[in-house]
PDB file of C-alpha atoms and ligand atoms in Angstrom:
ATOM      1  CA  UNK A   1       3.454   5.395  13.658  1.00  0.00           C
ATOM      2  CA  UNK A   2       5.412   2.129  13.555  1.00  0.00           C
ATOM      3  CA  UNK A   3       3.899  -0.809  11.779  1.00  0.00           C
ATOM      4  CA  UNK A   4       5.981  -4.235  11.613  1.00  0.00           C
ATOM      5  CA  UNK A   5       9.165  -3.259  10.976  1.00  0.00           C
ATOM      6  CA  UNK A   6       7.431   0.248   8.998  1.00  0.00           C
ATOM      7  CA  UNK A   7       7.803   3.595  10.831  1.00  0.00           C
ATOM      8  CA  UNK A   8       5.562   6.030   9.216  1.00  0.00           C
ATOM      9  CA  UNK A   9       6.443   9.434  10.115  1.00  0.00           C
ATOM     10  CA  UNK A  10       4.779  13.131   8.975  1.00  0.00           C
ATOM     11  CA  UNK A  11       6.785  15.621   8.331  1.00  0.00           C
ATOM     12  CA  UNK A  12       5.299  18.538   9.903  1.00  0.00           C
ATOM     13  CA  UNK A  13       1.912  18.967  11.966  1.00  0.00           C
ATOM     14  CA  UNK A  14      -0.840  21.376  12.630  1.00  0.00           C
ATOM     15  CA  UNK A  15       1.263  23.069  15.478  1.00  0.00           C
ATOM     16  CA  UNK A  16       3.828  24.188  12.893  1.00  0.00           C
ATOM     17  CA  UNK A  17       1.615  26.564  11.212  1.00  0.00           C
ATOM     18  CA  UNK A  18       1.210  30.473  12.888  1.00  0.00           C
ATOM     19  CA  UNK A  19      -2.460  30.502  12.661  1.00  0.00           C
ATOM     20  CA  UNK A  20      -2.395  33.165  15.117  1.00  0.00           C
ATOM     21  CA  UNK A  21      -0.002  35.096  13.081  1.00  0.00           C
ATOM     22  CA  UNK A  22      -1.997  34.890   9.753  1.00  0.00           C
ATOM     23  CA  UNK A  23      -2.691  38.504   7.960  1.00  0.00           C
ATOM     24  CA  UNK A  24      -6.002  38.268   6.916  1.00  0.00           C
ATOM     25  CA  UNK A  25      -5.861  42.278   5.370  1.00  0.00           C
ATOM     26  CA  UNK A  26      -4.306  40.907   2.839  1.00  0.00           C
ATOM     27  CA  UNK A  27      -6.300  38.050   1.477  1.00  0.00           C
ATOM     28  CA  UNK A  28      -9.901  38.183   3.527  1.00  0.00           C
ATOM     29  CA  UNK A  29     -11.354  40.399   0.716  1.00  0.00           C
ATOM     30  CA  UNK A  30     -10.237  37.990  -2.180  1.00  0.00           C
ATOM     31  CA  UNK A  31     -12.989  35.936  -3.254  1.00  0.00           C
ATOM     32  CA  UNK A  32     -11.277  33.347  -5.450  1.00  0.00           C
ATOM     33  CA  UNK A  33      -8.626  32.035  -2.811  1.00  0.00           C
ATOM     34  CA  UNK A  34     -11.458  31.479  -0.415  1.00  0.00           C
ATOM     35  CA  UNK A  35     -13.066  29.010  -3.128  1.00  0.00           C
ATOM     36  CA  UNK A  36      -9.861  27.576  -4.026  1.00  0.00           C
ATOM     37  CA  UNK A  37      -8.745  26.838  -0.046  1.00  0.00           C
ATOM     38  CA  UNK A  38     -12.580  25.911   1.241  1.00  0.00           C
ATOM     39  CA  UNK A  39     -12.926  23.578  -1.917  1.00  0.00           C
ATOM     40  CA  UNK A  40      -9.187  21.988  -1.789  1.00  0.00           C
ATOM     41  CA  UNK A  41     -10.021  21.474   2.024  1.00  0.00           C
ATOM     42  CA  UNK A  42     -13.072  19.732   1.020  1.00  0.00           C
ATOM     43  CA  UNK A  43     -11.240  17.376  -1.604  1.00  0.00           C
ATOM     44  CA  UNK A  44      -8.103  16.687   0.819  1.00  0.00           C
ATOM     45  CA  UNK A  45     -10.310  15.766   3.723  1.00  0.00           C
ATOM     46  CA  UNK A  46     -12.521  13.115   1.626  1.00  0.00           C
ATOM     47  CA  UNK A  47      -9.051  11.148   1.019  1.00  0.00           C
ATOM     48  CA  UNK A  48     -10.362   9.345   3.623  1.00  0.00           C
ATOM     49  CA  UNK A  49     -12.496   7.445   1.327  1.00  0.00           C
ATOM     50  CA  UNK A  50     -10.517   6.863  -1.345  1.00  0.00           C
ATOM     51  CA  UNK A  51      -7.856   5.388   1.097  1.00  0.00           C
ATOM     52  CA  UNK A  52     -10.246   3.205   2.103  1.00  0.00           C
ATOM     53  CA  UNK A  53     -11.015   2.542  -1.526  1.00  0.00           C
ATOM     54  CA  UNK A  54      -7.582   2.118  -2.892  1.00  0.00           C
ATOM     55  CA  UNK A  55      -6.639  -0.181   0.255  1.00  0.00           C
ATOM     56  CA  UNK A  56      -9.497  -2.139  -0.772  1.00  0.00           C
ATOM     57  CA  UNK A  57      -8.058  -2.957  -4.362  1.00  0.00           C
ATOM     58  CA  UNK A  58      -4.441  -3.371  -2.839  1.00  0.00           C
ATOM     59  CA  UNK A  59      -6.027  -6.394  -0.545  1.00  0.00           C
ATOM     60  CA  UNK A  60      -3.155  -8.919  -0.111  1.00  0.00           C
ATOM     61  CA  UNK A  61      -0.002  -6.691  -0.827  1.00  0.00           C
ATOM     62  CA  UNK A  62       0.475  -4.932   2.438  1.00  0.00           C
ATOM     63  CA  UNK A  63       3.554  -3.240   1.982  1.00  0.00           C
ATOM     64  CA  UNK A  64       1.307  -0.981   0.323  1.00  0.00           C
ATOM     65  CA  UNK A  65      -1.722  -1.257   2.118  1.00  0.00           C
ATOM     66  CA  UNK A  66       0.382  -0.279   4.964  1.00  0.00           C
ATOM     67  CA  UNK A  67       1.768   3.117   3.242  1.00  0.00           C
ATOM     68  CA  UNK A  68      -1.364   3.657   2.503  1.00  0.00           C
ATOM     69  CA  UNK A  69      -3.501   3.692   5.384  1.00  0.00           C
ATOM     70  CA  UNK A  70      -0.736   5.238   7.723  1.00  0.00           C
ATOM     71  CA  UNK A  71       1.482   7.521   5.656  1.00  0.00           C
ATOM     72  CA  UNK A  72      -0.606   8.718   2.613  1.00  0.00           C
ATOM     73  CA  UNK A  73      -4.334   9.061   3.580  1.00  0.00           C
ATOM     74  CA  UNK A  74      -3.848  10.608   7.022  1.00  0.00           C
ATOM     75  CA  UNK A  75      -1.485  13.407   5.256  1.00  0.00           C
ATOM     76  CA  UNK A  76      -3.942  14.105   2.900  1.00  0.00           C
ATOM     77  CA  UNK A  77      -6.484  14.154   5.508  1.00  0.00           C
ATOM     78  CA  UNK A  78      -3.841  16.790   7.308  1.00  0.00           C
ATOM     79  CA  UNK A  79      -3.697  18.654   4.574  1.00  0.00           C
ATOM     80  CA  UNK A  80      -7.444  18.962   4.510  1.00  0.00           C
ATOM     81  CA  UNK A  81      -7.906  20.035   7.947  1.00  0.00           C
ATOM     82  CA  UNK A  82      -5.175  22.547   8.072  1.00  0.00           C
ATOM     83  CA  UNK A  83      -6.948  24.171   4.823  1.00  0.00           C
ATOM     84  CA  UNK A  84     -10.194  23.855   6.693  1.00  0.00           C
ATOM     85  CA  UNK A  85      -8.407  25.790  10.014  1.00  0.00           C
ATOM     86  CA  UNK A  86      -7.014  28.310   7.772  1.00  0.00           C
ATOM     87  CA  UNK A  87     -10.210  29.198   5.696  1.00  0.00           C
ATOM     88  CA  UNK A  88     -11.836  29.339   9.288  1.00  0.00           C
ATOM     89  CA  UNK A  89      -9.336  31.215  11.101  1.00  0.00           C
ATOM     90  CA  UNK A  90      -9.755  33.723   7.692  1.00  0.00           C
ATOM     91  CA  UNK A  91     -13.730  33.486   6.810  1.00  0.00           C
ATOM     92  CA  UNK A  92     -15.276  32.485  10.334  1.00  0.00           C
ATOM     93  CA  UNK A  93     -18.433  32.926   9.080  1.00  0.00           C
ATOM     94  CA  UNK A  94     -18.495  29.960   6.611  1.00  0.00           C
ATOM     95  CA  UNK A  95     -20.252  27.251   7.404  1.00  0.00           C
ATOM     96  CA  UNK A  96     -17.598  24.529   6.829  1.00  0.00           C
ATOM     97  CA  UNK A  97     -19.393  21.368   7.830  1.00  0.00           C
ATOM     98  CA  UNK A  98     -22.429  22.013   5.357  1.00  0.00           C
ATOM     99  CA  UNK A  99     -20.430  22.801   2.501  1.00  0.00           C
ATOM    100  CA  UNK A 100     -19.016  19.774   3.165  1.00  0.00           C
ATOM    101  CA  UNK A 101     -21.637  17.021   3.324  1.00  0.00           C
ATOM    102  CA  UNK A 102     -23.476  18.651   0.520  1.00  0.00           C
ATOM    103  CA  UNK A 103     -19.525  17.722  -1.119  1.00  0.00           C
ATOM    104  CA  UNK A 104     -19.526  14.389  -0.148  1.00  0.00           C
ATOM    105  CA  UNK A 105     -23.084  13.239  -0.352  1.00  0.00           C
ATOM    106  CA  UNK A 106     -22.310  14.561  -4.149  1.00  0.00           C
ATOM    107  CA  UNK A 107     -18.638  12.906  -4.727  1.00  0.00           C
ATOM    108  CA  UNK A 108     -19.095   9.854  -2.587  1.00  0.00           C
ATOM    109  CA  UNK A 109     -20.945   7.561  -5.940  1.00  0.00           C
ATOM    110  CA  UNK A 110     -17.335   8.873  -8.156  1.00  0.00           C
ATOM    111  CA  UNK A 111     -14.736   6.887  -5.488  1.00  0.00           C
ATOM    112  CA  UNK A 112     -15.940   3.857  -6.023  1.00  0.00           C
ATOM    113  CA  UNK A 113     -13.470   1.131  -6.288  1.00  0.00           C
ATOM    114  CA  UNK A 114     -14.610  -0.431  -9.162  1.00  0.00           C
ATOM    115  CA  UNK A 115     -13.500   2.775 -10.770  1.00  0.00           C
ATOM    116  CA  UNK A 116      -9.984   2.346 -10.168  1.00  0.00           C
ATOM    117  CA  UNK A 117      -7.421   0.229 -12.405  1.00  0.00           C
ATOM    118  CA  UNK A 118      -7.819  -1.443 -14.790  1.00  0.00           C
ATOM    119  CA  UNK A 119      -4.327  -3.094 -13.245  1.00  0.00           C
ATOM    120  CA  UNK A 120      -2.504  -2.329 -10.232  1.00  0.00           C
ATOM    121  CA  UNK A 121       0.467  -1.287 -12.226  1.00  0.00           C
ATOM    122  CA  UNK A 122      -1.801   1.009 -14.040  1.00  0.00           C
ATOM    123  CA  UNK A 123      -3.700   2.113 -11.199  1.00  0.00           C
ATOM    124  CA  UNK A 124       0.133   4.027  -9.832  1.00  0.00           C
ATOM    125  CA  UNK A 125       0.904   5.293 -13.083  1.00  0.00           C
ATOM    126  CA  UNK A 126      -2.659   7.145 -12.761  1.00  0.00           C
ATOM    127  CA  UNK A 127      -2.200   8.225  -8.676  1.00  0.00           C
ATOM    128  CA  UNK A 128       1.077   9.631 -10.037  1.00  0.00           C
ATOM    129  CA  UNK A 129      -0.802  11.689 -12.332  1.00  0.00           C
ATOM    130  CA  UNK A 130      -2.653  12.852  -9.740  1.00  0.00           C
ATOM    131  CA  UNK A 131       0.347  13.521  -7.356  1.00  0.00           C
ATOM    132  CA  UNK A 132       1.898  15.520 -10.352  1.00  0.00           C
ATOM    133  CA  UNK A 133      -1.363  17.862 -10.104  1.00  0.00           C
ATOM    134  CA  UNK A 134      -1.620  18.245  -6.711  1.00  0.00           C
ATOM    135  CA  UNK A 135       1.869  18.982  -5.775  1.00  0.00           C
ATOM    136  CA  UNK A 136       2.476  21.374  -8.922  1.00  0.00           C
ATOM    137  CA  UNK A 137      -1.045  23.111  -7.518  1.00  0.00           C
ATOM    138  CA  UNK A 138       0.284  23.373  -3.873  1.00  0.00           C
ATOM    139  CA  UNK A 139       3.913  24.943  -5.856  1.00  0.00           C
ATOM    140  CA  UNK A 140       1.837  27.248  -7.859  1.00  0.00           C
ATOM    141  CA  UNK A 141      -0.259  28.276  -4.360  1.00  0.00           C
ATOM    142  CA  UNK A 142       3.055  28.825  -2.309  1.00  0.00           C
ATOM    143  CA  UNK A 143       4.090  30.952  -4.657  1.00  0.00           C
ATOM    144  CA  UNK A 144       1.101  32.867  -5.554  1.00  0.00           C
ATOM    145  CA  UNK A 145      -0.185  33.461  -1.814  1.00  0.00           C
ATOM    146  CA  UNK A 146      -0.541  36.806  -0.836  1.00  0.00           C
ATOM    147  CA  UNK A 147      -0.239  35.727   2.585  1.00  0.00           C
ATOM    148  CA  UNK A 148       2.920  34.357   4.371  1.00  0.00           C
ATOM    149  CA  UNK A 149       1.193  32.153   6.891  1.00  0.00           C
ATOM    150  CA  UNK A 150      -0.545  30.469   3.634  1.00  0.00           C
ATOM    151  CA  UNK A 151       2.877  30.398   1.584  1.00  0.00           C
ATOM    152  CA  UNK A 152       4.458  28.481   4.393  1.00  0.00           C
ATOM    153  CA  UNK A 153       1.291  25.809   4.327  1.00  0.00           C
ATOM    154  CA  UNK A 154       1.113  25.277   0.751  1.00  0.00           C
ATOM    155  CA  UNK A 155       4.888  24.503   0.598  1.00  0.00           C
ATOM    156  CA  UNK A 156       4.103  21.650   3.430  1.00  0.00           C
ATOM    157  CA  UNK A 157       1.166  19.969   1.361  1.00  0.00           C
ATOM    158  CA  UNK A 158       3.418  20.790  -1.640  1.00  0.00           C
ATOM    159  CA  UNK A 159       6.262  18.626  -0.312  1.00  0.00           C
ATOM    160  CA  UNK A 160       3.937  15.679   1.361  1.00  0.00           C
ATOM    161  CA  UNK A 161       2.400  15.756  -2.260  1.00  0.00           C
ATOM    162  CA  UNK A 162       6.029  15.236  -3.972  1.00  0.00           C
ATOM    163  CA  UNK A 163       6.595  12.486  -1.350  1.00  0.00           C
ATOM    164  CA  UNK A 164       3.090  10.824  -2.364  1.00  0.00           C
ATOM    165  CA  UNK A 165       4.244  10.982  -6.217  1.00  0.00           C
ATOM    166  CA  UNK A 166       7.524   8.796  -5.493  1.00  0.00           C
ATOM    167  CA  UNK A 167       5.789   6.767  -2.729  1.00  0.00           C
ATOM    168  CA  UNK A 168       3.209   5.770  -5.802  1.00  0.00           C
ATOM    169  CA  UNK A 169       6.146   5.678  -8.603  1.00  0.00           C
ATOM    170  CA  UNK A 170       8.005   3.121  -6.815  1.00  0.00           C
ATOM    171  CA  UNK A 171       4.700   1.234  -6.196  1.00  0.00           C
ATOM    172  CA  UNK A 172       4.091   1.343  -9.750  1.00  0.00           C
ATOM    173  CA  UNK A 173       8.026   0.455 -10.616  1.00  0.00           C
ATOM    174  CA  UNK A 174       7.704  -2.686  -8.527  1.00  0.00           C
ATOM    175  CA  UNK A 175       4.078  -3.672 -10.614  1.00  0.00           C
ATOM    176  CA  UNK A 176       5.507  -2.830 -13.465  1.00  0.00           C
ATOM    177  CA  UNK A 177       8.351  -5.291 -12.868  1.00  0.00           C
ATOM    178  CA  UNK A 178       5.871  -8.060 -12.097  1.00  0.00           C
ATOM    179  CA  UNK A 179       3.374  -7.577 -14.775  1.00  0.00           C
ATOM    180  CA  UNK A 180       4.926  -5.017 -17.481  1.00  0.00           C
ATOM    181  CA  UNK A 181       2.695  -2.896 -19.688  1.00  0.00           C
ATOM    182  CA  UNK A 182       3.875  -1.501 -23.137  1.00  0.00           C
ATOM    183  CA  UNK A 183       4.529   2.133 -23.086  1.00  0.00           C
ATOM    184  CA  UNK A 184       1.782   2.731 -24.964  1.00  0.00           C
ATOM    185  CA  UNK A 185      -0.534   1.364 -22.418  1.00  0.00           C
ATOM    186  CA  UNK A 186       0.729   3.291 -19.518  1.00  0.00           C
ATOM    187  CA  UNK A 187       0.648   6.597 -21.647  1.00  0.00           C
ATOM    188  CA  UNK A 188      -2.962   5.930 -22.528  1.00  0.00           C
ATOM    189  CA  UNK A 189      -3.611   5.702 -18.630  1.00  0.00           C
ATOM    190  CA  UNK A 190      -1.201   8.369 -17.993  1.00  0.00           C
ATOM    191  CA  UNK A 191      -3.182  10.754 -20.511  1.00  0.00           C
ATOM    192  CA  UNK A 192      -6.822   9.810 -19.671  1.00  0.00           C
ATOM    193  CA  UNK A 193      -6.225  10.787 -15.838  1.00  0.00           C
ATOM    194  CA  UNK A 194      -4.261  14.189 -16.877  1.00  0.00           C
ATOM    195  CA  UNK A 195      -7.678  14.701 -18.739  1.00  0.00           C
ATOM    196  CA  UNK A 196      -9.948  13.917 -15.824  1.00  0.00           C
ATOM    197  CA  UNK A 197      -8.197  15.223 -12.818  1.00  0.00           C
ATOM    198  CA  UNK A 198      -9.352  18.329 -11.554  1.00  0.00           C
ATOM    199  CA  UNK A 199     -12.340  18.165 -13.099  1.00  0.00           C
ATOM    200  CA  UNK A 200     -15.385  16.355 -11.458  1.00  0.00           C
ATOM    201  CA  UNK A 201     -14.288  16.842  -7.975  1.00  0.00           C
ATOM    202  CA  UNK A 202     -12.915  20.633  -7.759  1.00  0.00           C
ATOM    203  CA  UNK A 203     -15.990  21.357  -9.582  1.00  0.00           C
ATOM    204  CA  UNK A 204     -18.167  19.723  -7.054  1.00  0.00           C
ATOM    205  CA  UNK A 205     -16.072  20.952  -4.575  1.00  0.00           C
ATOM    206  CA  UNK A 206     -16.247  24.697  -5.807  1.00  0.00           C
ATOM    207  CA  UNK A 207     -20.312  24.250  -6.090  1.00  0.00           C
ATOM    208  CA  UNK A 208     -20.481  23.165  -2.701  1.00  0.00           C
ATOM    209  CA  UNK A 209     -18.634  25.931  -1.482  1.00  0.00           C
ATOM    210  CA  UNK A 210     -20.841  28.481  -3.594  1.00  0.00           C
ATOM    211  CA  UNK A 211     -24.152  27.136  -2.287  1.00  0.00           C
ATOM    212  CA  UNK A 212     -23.384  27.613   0.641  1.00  0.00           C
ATOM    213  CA  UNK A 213     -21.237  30.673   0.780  1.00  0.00           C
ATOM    214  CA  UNK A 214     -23.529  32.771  -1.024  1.00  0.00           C
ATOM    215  CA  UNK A 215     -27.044  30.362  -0.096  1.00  0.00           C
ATOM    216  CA  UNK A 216     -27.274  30.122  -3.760  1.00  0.00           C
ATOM    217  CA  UNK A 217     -29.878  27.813  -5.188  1.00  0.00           C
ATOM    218  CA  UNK A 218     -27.423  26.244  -8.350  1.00  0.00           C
ATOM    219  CA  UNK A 219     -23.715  26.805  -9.419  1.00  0.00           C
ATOM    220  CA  UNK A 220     -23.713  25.689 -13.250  1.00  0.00           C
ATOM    221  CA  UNK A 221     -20.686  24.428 -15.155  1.00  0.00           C
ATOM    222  CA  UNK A 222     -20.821  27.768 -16.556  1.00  0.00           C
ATOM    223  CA  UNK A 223     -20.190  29.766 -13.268  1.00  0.00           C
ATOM    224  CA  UNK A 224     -17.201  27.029 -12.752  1.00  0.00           C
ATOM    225  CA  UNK A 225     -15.806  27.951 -15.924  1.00  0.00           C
ATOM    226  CA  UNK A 226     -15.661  31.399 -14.928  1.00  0.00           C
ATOM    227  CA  UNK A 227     -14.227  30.907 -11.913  1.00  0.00           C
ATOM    228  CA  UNK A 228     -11.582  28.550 -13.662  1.00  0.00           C
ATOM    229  CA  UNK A 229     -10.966  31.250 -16.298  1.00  0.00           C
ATOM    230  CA  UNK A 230      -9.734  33.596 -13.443  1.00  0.00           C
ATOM    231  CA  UNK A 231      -7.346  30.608 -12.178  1.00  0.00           C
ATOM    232  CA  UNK A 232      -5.907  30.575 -15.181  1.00  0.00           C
ATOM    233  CA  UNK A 233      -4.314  33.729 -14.683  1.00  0.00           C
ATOM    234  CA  UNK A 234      -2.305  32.844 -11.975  1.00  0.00           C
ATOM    235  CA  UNK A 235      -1.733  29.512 -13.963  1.00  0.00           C
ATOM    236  CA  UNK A 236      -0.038  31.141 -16.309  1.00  0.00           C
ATOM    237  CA  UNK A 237       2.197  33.055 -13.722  1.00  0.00           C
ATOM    238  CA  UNK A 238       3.201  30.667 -11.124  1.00  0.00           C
ATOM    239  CA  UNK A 239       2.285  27.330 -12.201  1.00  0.00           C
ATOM    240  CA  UNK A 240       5.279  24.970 -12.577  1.00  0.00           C
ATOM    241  CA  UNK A 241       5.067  23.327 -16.071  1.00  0.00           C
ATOM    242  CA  UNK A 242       8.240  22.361 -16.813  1.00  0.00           C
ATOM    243  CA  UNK A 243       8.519  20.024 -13.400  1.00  0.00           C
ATOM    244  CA  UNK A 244       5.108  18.961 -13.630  1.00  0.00           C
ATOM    245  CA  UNK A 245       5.751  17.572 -17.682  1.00  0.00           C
ATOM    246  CA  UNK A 246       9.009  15.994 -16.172  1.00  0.00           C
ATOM    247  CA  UNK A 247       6.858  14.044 -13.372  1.00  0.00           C
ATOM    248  CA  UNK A 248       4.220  12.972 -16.024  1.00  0.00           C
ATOM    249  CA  UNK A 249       6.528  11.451 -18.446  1.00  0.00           C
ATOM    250  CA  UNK A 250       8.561   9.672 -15.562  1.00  0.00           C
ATOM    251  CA  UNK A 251       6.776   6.558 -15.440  1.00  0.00           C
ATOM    252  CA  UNK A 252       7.009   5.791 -19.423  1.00  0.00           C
ATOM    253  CA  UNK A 253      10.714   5.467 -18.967  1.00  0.00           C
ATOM    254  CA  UNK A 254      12.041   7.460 -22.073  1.00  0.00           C
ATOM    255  CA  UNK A 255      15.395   7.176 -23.740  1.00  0.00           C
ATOM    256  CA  UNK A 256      16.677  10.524 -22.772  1.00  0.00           C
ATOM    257  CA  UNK A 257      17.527  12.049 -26.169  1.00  0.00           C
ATOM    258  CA  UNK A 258      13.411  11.721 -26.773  1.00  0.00           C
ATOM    259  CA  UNK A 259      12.743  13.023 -23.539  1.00  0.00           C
ATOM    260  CA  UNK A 260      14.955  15.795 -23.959  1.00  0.00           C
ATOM    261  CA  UNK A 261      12.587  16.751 -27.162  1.00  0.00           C
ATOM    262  CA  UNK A 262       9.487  15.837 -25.226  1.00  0.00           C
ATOM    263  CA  UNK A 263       9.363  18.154 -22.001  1.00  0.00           C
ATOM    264  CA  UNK A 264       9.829  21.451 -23.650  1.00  0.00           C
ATOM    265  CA  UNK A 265       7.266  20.498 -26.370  1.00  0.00           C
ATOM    266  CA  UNK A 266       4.423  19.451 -24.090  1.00  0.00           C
ATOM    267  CA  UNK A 267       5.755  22.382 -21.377  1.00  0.00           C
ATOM    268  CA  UNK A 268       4.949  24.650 -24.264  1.00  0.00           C
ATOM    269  CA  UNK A 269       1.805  22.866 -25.380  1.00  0.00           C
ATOM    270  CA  UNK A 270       0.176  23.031 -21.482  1.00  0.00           C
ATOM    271  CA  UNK A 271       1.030  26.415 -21.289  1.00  0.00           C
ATOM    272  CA  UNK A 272      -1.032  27.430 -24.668  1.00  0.00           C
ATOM    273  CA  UNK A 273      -3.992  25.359 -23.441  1.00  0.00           C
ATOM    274  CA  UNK A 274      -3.792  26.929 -19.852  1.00  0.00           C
TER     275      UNK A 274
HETATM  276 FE1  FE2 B 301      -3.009  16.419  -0.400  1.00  0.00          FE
HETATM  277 FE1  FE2 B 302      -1.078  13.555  -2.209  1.00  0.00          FE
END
């Protein structure tokens, strides 16, 4: 896609994966990576929206209204229907489309704009939080597949999702140069996202995907917390802490020797609360 004197280009396409050579003996049984693909297909896909959204509060500068609308929501939007054309070319029988409006009729009131900020500066440092949890999910997923076809996908999303992180650092770095926050700030923002991501949207995602997977009448925050419980486990085995610290504390800008004392504290730390 070529905008001005912008090309946007993706990196790989739904023709690069071997859906026809996926081996679904070995994951078609396994409950949990069905919830975890069906519900991460759900959350990708809705990027849409908060696209939209975040274009909306970038009016004006459109440098990055640009990367936004052409390089970063339609991958995010690719990575949501390749999950959906996986989980359907594994569990045919779902019904895909319900799950999902039940999802977004649910999420939609969460993305609105007036939710974002409070500054644009502040607004990057918290979409790089959110890059540092997706792309250290997709790492964790491309090693922990059982399946090769699904290894191969999740390290595509992974590296789009490392791509969106410095695409949204250097936003921030520019922002930050304009209209500078103390460190203090920016960790504040930095530490309230960490908090919040993956929390109302995977479990609306995950509830969506139970009521109509199993034509259940409710999916409590208890039965998420059991379900989260069992992610844990493969949290502790695959999940990559160390990189994902290192991404977290980029955007505070530490004097190395206190970064250097930093990461392996808070690498231990997230592993004891995982
Ligand atoms: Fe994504
Ligand atoms: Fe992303």
């Amino acid at each position: 896609m070529e905008v001005g004197s912008k090309v946007f280009r993706r990196r790989w396409s739904l023709d690069d994966i071997a859906y026809d050579k996926v081996d679904r003996a070995v994951i078609a049984d396994n409950r949990d990576w069905f919830y975890l693909l069906a519900a991460s297909s759900f959350v990708e896909i809705l990027s849409d929206l908060y696209a939209r959204n975040l274009g909306d509060y970038y009016a004006g500068d459109d440098e990055t209204c640009a990367w936004l609308a052409y390089k970063w929501g339609p991958e995010e939007v690719q990575h949501g229907e390749a999950l959906k054309r996986y989980v359907l070319t594994v569990w045919p029988d779902f019904d895909w489309q319900r799950g999902f409006d039940g999802f977004r009729a649910d999420y939609a009131p969460y993305c609105e704009t007036a939710l974002l900020g409070p500054t644009r500066a502040l607004e990057m440092a918290a979409r790089c939080v959110v890059e540092t949890g997706t792309s250290s999910f997709y790492g964790m997923l491309t090693h922990a597949s059982p399946e090769p076809v699904l290894a191969a996908l999740a390290g595509h999303i992974r590296d789009d999702e490392v791509g969106h992180y410095k695409g949204f650092y250097r936003i921030y770095r520019e922002y930050q140069g304009r209209e500078p926050h103390s460190r203090w700030h920016v960790a504040r923002t930095i530490w309230r996202r960490a908090v919040e991501v993956d929390q109302e949207d995977a479990y609306l995602a995950v509830k969506n995907v139970s009521l109509v997977h199993e034509a259940r009448a409710d999916f409590t925050r208890h039965d998420f917390r059991a379900f989260r419980n069992r992610i844990r486990a493969w949290m502790r085995q695959y999940y990559p802490f160390q990189s994902a610290v290192k991404m977290l504390l980029t955007p505070l800008d530490l004097p190395a020797p206190l970064q250097r004392l930093v990461v392996p504290l808070m690498v231990g730390g997230a592993r004891r609360i995982v």
